[in-house]
Short mmCIF file of C-alpha atoms in Angstrom, two decimals:
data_model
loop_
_atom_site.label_atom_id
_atom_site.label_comp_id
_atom_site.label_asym_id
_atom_site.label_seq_id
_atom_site.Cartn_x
_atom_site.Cartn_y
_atom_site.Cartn_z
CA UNK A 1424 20.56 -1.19 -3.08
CA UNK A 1425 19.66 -5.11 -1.76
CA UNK A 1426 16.36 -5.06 0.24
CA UNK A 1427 13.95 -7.42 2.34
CA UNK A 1428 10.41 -7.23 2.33
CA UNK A 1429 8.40 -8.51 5.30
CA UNK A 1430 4.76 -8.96 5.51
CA UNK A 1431 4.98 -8.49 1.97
CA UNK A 1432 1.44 -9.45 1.09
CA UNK A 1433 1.10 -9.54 -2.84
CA UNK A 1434 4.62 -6.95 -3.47
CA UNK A 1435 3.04 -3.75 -3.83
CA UNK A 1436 5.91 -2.22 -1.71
CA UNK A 1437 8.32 -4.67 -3.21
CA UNK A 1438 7.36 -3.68 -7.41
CA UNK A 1439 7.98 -0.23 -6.27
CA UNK A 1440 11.18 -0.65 -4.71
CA UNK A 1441 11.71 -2.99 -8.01
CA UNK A 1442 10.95 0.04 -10.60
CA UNK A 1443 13.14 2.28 -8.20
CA UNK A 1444 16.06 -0.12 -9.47
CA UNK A 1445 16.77 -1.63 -6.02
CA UNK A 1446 17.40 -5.48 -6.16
CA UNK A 1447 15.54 -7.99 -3.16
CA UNK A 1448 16.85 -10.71 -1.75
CA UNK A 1449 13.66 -12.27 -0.29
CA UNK A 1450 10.11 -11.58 0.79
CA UNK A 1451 8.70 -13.21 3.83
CA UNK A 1452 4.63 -13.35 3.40
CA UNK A 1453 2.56 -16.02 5.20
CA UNK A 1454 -0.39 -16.27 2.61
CA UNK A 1455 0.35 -19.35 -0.05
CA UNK A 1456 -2.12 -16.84 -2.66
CA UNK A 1457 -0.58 -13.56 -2.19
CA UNK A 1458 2.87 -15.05 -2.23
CA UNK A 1459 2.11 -16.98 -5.06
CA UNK A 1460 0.86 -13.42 -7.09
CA UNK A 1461 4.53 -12.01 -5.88
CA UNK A 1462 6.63 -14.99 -6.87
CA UNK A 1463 4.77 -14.64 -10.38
CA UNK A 1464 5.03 -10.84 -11.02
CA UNK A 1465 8.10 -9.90 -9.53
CA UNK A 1466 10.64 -13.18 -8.60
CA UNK A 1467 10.33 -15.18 -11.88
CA UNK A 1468 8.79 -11.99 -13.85
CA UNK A 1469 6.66 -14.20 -16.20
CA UNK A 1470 4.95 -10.53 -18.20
CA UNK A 1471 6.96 -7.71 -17.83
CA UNK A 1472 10.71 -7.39 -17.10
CA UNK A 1473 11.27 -4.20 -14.39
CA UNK A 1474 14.41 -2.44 -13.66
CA UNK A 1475 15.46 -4.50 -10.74
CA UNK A 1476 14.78 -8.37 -9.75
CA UNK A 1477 14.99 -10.74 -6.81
CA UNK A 1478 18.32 -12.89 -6.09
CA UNK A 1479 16.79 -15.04 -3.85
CA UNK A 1480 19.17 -16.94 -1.60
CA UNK A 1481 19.90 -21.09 -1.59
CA UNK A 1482 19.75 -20.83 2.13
CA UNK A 1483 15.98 -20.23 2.09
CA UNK A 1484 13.21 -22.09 0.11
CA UNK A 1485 11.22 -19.39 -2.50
CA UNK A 1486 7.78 -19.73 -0.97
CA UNK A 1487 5.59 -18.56 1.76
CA UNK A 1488 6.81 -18.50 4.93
CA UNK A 1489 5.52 -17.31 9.04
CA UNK A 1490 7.58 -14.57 10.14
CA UNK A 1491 7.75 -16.25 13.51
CA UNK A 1492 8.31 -19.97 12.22
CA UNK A 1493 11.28 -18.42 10.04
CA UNK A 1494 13.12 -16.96 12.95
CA UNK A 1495 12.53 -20.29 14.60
CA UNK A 1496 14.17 -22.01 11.87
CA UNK A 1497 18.21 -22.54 12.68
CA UNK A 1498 19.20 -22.67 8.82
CA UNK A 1499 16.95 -19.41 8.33
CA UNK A 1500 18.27 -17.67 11.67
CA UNK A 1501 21.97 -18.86 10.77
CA UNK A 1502 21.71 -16.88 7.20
CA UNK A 1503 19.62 -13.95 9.12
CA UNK A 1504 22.97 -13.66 11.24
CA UNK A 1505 25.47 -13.81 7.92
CA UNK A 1506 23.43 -10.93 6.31
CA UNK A 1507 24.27 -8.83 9.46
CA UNK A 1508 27.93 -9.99 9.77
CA UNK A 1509 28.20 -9.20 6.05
CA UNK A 1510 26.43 -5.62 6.48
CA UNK A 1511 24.93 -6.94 2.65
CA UNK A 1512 21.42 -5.79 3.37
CA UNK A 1513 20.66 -1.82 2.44
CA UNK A 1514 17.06 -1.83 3.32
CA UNK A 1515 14.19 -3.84 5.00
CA UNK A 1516 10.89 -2.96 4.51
CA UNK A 1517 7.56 -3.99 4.72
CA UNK A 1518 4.03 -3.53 6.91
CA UNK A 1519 3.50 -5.86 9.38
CA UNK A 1520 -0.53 -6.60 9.69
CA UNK A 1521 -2.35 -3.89 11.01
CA UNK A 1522 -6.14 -5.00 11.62
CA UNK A 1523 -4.95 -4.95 15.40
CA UNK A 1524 -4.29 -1.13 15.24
CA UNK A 1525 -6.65 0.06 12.81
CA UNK A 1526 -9.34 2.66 13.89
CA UNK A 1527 -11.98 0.82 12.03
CA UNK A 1528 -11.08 -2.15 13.76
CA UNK A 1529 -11.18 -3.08 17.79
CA UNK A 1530 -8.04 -1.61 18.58
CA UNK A 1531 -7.31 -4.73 21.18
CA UNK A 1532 -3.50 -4.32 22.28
CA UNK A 1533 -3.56 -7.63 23.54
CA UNK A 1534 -4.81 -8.88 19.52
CA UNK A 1535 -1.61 -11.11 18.94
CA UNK A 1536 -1.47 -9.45 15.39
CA UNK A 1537 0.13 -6.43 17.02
CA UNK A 1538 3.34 -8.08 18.28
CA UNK A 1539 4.20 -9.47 14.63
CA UNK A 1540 5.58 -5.69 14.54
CA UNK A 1541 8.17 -6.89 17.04
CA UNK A 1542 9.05 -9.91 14.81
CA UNK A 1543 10.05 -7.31 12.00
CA UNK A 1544 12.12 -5.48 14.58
CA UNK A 1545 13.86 -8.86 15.41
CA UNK A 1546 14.46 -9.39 11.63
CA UNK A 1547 16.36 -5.82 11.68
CA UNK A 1548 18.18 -6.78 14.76
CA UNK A 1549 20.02 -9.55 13.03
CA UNK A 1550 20.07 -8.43 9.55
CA UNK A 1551 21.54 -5.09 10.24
CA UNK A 1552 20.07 -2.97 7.37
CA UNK A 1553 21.63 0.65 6.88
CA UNK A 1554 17.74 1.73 6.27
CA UNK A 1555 13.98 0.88 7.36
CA UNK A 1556 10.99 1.55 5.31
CA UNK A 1557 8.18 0.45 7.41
CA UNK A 1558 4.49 1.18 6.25
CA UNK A 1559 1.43 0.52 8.25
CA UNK A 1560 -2.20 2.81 9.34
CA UNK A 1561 -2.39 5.92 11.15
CA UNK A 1562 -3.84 3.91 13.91
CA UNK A 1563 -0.51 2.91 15.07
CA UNK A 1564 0.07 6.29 16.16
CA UNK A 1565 -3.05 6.06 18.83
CA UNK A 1566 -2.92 5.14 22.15
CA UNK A 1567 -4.21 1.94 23.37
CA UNK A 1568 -6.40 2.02 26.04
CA UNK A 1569 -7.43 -1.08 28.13
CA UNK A 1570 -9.80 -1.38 31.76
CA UNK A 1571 -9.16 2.69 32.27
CA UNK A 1572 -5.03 2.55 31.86
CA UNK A 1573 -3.24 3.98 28.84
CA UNK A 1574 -0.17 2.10 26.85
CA UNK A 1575 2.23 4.11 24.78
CA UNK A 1576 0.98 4.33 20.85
CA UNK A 1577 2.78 1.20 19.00
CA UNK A 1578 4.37 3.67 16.98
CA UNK A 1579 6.41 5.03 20.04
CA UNK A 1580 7.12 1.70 21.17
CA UNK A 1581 8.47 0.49 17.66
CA UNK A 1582 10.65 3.62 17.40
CA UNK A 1583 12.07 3.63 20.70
CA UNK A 1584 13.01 -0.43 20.18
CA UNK A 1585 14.76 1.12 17.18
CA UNK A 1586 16.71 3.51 19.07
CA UNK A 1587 18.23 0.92 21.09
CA UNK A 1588 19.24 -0.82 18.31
CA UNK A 1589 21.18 2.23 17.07
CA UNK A 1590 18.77 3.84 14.50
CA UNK A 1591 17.84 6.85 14.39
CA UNK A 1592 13.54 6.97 13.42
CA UNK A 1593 10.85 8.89 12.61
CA UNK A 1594 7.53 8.71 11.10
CA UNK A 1595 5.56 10.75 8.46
CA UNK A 1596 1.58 10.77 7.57
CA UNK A 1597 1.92 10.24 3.73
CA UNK A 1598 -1.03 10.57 0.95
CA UNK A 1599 -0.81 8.42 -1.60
CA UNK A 1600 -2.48 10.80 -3.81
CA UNK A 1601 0.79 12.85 -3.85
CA UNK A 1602 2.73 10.71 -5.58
CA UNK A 1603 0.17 10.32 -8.78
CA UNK A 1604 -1.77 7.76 -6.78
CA UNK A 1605 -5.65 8.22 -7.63
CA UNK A 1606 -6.36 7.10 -4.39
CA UNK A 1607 -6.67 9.35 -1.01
CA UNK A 1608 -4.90 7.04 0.91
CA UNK A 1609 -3.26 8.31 4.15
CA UNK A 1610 -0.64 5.82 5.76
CA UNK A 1611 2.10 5.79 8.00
CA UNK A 1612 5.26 5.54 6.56
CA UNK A 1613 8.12 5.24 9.24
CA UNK A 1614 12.01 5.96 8.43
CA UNK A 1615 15.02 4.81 10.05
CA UNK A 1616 18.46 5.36 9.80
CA UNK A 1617 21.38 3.64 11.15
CA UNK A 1618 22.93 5.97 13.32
CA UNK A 1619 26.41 4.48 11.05
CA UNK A 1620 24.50 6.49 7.92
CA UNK A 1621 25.80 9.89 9.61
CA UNK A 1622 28.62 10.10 7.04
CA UNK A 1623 31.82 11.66 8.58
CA UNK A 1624 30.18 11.78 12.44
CA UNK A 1625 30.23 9.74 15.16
CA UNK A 1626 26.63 9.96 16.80
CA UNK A 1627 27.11 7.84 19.42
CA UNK A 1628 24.86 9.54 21.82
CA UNK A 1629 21.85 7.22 23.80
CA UNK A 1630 18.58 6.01 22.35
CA UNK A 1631 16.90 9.55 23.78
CA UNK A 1632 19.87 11.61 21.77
CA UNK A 1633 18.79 9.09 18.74
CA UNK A 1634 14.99 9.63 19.06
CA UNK A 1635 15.32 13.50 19.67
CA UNK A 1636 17.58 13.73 16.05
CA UNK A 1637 14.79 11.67 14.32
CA UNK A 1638 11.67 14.37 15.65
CA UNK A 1639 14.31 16.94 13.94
CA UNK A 1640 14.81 15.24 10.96
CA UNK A 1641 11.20 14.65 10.84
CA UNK A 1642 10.15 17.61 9.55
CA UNK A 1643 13.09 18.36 7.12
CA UNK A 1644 12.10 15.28 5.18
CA UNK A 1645 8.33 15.74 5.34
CA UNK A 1646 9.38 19.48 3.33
CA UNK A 1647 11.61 17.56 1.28
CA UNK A 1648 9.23 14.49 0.02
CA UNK A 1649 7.16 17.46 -1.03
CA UNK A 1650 8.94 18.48 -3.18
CA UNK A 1651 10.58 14.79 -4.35
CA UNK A 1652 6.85 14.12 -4.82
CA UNK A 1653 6.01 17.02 -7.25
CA UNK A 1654 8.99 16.09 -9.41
CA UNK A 1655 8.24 12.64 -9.59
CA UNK A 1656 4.77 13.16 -10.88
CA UNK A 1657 6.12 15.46 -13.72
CA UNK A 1658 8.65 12.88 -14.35
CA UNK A 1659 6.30 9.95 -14.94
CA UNK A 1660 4.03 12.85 -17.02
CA UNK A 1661 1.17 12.62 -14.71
CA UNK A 1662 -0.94 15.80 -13.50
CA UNK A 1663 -0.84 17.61 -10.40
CA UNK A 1664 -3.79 14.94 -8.74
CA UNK A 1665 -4.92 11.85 -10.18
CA UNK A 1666 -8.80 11.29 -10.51
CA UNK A 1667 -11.12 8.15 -10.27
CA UNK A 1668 -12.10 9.47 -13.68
CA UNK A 1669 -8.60 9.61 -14.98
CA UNK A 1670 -7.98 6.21 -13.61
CA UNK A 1671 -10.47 4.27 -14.79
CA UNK A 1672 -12.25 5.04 -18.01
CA UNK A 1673 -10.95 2.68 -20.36
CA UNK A 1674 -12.34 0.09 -18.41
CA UNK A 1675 -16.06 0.88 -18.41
CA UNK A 1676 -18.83 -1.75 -19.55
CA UNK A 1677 -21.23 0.94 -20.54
CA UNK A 1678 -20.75 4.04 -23.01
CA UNK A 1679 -22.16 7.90 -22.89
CA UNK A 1680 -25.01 6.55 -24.08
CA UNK A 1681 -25.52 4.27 -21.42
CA UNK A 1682 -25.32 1.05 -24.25
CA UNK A 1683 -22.80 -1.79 -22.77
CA UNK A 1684 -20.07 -2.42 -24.46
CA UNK A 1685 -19.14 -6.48 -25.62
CA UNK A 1686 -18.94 -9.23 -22.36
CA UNK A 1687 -17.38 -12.02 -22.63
CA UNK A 1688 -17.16 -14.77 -20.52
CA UNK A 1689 -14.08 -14.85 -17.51
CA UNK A 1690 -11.39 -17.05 -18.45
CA UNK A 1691 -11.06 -20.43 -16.11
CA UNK A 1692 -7.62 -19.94 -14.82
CA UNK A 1693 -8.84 -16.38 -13.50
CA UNK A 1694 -11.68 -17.58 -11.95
CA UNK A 1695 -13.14 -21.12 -11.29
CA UNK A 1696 -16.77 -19.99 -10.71
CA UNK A 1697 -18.99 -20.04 -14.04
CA UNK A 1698 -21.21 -17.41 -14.99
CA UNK A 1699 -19.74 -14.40 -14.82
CA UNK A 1700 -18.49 -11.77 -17.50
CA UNK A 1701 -15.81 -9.44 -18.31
CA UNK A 1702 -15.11 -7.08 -20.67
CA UNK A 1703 -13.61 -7.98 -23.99
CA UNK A 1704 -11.52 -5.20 -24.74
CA UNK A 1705 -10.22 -1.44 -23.32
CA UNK A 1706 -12.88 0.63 -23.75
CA UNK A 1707 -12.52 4.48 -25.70
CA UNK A 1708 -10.17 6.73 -23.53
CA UNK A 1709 -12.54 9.45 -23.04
CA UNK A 1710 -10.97 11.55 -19.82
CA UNK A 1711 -8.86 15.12 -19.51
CA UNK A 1712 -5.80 12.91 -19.36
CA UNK A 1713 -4.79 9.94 -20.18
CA UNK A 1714 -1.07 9.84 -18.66
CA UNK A 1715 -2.36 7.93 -15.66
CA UNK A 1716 -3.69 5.38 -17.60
CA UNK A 1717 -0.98 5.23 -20.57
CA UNK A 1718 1.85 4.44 -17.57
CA UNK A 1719 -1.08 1.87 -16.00
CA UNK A 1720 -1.12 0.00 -19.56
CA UNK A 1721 2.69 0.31 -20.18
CA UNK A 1722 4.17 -2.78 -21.05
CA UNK A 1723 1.11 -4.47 -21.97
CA UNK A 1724 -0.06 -2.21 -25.29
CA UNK A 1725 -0.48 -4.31 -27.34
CA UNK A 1726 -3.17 -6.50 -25.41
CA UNK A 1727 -7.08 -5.94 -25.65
CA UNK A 1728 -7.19 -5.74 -22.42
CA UNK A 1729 -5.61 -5.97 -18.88
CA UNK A 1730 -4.27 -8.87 -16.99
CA UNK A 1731 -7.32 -10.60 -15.35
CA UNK A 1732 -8.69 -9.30 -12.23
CA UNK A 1733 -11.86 -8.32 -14.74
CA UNK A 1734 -14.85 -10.14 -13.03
CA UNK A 1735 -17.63 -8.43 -13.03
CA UNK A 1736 -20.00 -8.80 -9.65
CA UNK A 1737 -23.57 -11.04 -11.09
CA UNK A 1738 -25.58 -8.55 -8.68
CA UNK A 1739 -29.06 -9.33 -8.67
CA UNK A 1740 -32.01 -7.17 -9.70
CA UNK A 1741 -32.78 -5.63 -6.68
CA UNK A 1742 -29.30 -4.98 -5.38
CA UNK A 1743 -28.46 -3.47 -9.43
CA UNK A 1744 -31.61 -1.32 -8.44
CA UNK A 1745 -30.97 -0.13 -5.41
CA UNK A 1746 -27.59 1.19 -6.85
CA UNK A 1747 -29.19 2.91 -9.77
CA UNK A 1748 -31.31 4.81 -7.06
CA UNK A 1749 -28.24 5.66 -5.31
CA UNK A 1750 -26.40 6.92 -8.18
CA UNK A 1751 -29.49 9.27 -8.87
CA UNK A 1752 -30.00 10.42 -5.52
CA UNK A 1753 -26.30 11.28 -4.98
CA UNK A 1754 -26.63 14.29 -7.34
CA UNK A 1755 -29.72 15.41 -6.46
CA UNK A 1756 -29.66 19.10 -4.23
CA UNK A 1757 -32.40 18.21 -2.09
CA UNK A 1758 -31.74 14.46 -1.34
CA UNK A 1759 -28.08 16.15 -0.86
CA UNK A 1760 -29.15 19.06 1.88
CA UNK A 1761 -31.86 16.42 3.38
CA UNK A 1762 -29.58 13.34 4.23
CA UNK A 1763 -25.91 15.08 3.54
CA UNK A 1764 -25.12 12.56 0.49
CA UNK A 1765 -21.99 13.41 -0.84
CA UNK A 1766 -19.87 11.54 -3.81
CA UNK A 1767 -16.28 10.12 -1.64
CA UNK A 1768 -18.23 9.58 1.69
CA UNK A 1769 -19.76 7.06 3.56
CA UNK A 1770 -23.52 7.20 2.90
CA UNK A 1771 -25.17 8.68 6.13
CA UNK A 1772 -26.63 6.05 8.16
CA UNK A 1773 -30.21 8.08 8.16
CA UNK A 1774 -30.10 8.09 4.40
CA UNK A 1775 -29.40 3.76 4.44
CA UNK A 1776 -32.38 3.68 7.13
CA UNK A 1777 -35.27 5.69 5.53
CA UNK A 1778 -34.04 5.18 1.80
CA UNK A 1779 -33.21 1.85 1.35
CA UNK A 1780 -33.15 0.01 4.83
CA UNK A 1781 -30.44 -0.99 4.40
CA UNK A 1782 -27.79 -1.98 7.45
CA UNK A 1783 -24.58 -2.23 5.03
CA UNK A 1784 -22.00 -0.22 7.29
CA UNK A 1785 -19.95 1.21 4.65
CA UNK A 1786 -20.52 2.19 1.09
CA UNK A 1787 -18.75 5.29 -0.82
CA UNK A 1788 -19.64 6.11 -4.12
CA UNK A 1789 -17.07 7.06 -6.58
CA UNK A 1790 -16.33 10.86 -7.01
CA UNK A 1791 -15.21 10.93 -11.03
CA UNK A 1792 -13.32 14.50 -10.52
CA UNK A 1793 -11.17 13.41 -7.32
CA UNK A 1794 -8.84 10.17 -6.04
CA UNK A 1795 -11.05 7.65 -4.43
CA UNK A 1796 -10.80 6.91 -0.81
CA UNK A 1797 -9.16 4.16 0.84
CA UNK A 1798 -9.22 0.89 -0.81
CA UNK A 1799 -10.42 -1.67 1.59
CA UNK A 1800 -10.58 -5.21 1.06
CA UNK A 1801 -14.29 -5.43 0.90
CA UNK A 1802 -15.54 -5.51 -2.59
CA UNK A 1803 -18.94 -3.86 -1.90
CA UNK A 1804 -17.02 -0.85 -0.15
CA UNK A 1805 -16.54 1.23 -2.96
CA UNK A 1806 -19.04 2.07 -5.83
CA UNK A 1807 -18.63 2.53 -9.12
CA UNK A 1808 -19.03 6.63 -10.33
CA UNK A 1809 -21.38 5.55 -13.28
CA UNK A 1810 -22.26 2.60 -13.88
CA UNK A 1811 -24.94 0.16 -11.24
CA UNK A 1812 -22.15 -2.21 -9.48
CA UNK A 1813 -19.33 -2.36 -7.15
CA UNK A 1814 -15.86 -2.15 -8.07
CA UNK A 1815 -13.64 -4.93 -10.12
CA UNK A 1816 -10.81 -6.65 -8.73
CA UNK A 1817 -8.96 -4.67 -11.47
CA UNK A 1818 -10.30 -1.71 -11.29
CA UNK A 1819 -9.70 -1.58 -7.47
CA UNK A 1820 -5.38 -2.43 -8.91
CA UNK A 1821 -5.87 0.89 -10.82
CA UNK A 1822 -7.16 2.88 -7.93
CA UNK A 1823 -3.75 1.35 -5.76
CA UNK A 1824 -1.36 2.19 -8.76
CA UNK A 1825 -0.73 -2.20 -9.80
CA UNK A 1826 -0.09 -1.57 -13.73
CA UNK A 1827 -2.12 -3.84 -15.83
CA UNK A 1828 0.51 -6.41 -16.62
CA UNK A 1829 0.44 -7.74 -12.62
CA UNK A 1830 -1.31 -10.45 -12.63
CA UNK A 1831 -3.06 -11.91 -9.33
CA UNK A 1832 -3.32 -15.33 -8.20
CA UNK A 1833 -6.02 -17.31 -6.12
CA UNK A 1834 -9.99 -16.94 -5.91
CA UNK A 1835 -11.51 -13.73 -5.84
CA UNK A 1836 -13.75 -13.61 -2.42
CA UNK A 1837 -13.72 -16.40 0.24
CA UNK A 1838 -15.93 -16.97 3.19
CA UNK A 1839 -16.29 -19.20 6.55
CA UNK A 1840 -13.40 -21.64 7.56
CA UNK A 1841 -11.85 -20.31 4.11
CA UNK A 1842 -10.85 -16.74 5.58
CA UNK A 1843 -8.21 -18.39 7.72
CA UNK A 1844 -7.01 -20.49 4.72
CA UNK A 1845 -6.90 -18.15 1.69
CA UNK A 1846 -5.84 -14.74 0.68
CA UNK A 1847 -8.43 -13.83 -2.03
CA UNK A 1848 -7.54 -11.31 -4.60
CA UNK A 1849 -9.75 -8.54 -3.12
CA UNK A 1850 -7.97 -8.48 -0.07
CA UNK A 1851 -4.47 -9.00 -1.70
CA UNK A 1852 -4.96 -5.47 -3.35
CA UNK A 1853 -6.84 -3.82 -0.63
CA UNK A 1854 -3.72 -4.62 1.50
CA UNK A 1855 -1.38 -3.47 -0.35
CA UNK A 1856 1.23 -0.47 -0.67
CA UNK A 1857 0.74 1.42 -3.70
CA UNK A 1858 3.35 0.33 -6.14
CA UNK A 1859 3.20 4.41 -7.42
CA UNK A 1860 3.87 5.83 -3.78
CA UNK A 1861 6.71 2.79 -2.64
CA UNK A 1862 8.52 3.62 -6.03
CA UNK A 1863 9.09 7.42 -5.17
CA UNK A 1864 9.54 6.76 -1.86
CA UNK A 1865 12.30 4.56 -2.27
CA UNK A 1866 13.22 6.86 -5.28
CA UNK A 1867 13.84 9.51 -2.36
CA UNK A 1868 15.83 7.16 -0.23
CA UNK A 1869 18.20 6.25 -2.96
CA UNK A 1870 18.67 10.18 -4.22
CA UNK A 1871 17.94 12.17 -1.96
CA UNK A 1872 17.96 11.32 1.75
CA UNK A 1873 21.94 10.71 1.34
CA UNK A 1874 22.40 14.70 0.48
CA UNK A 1875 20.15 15.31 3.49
CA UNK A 1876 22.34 13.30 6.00
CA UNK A 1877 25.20 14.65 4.66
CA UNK A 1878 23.81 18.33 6.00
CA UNK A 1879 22.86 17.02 8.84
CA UNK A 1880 26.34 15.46 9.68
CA UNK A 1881 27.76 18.34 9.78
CA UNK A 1882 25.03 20.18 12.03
CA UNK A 1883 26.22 17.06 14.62
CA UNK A 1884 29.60 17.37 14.24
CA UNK A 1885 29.28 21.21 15.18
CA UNK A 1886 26.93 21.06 18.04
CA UNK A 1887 29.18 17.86 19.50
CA UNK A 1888 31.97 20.23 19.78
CA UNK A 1889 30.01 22.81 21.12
CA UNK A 1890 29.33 20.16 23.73
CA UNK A 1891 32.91 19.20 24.45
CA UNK A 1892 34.25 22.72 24.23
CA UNK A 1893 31.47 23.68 27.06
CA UNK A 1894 32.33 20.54 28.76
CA UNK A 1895 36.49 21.62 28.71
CA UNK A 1896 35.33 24.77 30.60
CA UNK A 1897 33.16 23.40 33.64
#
C-alpha cells in the first residue's frame, strides 16, 4: 500500500506505517529540523533498513515544504492531480497541527492553525486516496465557542467535508498504551473510507447516508482494534501494559545504590552547547520485563548505547534539590493525604505554593509501575521516577515508542525569535505519533478492515433492496 504523510513532523506516523510494510511516496512537513530527522531515518535510511521505504517522486523536491505553498505550486498541484487520475495513492495520513484545538491551549477557532486541517482535506480532494488515517487531540472533538455563539466541533466539520467528497468517516478515542506504548496517551484517530472501498456495492447514497454508515461502523471497529491490539502486543512479545519502569531502565545514570554510573561528555554533532554529559553505555536491565526494551534496542545491539538524544539537563543545585524533596515527599502518606500528591499527576497547585513556591504550571512525576502520561514538548513536564532531573530527549523517544536507532536532528531546546525558526528535538518527539500505535494501526488497515467491509457490503446491499422493494410497493 503507497501512502502520503502530511504534517508529518519528525515520521512517527510515517516509521509505523514503514514497519507495517506500506511504501510512501512523500511527506509534506514545514519544519527544515524535523524534516531533516525524517529524510535521515526513514527516506535515505542511513541506520537501520525497515520493511518498507519512500519512492519519492522527480516531480517534487525531497525537502521541507508549507502545505499551503505546495498546493500553490502548479508543478506540485499538476502531480497532486496525476496521483488522483491514476487512483496510485492507497492512503494519506498525517495530523495537521493541533495547538489551535488543544484543551490545554486557547481553543481560538479563529487561530489560523486550525484551517491547515482544511489544507489536508484539499490534498485528499485531488489525490483521491482509497483510505484516511488522520491523527490529532481529543480537543478537536469540542465545540468552539466564541462572544456567546457555538461552532460545530472541527471534528464534525472535517468529517462532514469528507462526506461530500464521497468517504465514508468516523473517529475513535485511541490509547496509545494499548498497543505496547508505555505512554497513556489518548488521541484522536479518525478513519475514512472511500465510499468505492464497499467491495461488490454501490453506496451511492448522500453525504448524510455516508456519515450515518461511518457512526455504525464506528463502533464495530472500536471492538475490533481491541482485539487487533491484544494480538499485536503478543506478537511483538510485549506484556499486557507497558510501564515507565519497563521502558526505561537501561538508561539510568544512577544504580540501586544510588552511585552514578560513567558520564561522558555529549558528542558535538548531537549537540553544539559544551558542558553537558551523557551516559557512556546501557545501563544493567534490571525490570520484570525486558521485551519492551529488547524491541526498543533492536537493530542497534551491538552499540553501547542509543542513538543520541542522551543530554542530560546541567540543573543547578537548587533546582536538583528541590526535585530530591519532591521525589521524597511523593511517597510519603501524610504529605500524600495533606496536599493529594500522587506519582502520574500534576502536582497540586497548593502543594507548589506552600512547599516549594513554586509557579511552574505543570510537573508529573514518573509512576515506575504504570505508562507515563502524555508526552509534551516541554522538557521540564515530566520527571524522572528515581533519579533528581527531568526527562532526556531519549528517554522521552522511549516513552513515544522511537526505537533507539532513530536518530534526531537539530538543537535540543530553542527560545525567543528562534521558536518561529526551529523545530528543536524536544518538541519533534513530543509531537509525534507513536511509531508502536501507527504500526498496528495501519497493521489493522492492511488486514483487517478489508474483511470488515466486506461484511458490511453485504449488510448494504440487503437493506438497499429492502429499500427498492418497499419503494416498488408505494
Amino acid at each position: 500500500m503507497k501512502f502520503i504523510d502530511l504534517f508529518s513532523g519528525c515520521g512517527g506516523l510515517s516509521l509505523g506505517l514503514l514497519n507495517a510494510g506500506y511504501t510512501g511516496l512523500f511527506a509534506v512537513e514545514r519544519s527544515a529540523d524535523a524534516f531533516s530527522t525524517l529524510k535521515r531515518n526513514l527516506i535515505d535510511q542511513e541506520f537501520v533498513g525497515l520493511n518498507g521505504r519512500f519512492d519519492w517522486p522527480n516531480a517534487l523536491e525531497c525537502r521541507n515544504h508549507d502545505i499551503l505553498a505546495l498546493l500553490d505550486d502548479p508543478e506540485a498541484s499538476r502531480y497532486l492531480d496525476s496521483l488522483g487520475n491514476s487512483g496510485e495513492v492507497d492512503l494519506v495520513a498525517g495530523g495537521p497541527p493541533c495547538q489551535g484545538f488543544s484543551s490545554a491551549g486557547k481553543r481560538d477557532p479563529d487561530d489560523p492553525r486550525n484551517q491547515l486541517a482544511f489544507a489536508y482535506l484539499e490534498i485528499v480532494r485531488r489525490v483521491k486516496p482509497k483510505f484516511i488515517l488522520m491523527e490529532n487531540v481529543r480537543g478537536i472533538t469540542q465545540t468552539f465557542t466564541k462572544a456567546g455563539s457555538q461552532s460545530l466541533p472541527p471534528s464534525e466539520q472535517i468529517e462532514r467535508a469528507l462526506a461530500e467528497l464521497n468517504y465514508v468517516p468516523f473517529h475513535l478515542i485511541e490509547n496509545s498504551s494499548q498497543w505496547g506504548v508505555p505512554q497513556a496517551r489518548h488521541r484522536f484517530v479518525l478513519i475514512a473510507i472511500h465510499k468505492d472501498q464497499f467491495l461488490g456495492s454501490n453506496v451511492n447514497g448522500d453525504s448524510l447516508q455516508l456519515l450515518s454508515t461511518g457512526k455504525e461502523l464506528a463502533t464495530k471497529v472500536e471492538a475490533q482494534l481491541k482485539v487487533f491490539a491484544e494480538e499485536f502486543k503478543i506478537n511483538k512479545g510485549l506484556p499486557p501494559l507497558v510501564t515507565a519502569s519497563d521502558a526505561l531502565k537501561d538508561l539510568k545514570t544512577l544504580n540501586f545504590l544510588g552511585n552514578p554510573y560513567k558520564l561522558v561528555d555529549v558528542p558535538k554533532d548531537d549537540s553544539r552547547a559544551s558542558g553537558f554529559k551523557q551516559i557512556a553505555e546501557y545501563a544493567p536491565t534490571f525490570c520484570r520485563n525486558p521485551a519492551y526494551i529488547n524491541l526498543m534496542r533492536k537493530g542497534w545491539e551491538r552499540k553501547k548505547c542509543p542513538n543520541h538524544g542522551l543530554r542530560l539537563p546541567n540543573h543547578t543545585v537548587k533546582v536538583k534539590k528541590r526535585f530530591e524533596k519532591i521525589l521524597e515527599d511523593i511517597d510519603d502518606l501524610n504529605l500524600q493525604t495533606r496536599y493529594k500528591l500522587a506519582r502520574g499527576k500534576t502536582l497540586p497547585l497548593l502543594y507548589r505554593q506552600e512547599v516549594h513556591n513554586s509557579r511552574k504550571h505543570s510537573l508529573t512525576v514518573l509512576d515506575p509501575h504504570k505508562p507515563s502520561g502524555t508526552v509534551t514538548t516541554l522538557p521540564d513536564d515530566i520527571l524522572h521516577f528515581d533519579e533528581p532531573r527531568i526527562m532526556t530527549v531519549r528517554e522521552l523517544a522511549r516513552l513515544q515508542s522511537f526505537p533507539d536507532w532513530f536518530r534526531f536532528e537539530g538543537p535540543y531546546t530553542t527560545g525567543g525569535s528562534l521558536r518561529k525558526k526551529t523545530c528543536p528535538k524536544y518538541t519533534q518527539v513530543g509531537n509525534a505519533v507513536p511509531p508502536l500505535m501507527a504500526e498496528g494501526i495501519g497493521l489493522f488497515l492492511k488486514e483487517s478492515l478489508g474483511r470488515l467491509l466486506h461484511i458490511e457490503t453485504g449488510k448494504i446491499e440487503k437493506h438497499e433492496t429492502q429499500c427498492a422493494q418497499r419503494a416498488a410497493l408505494i
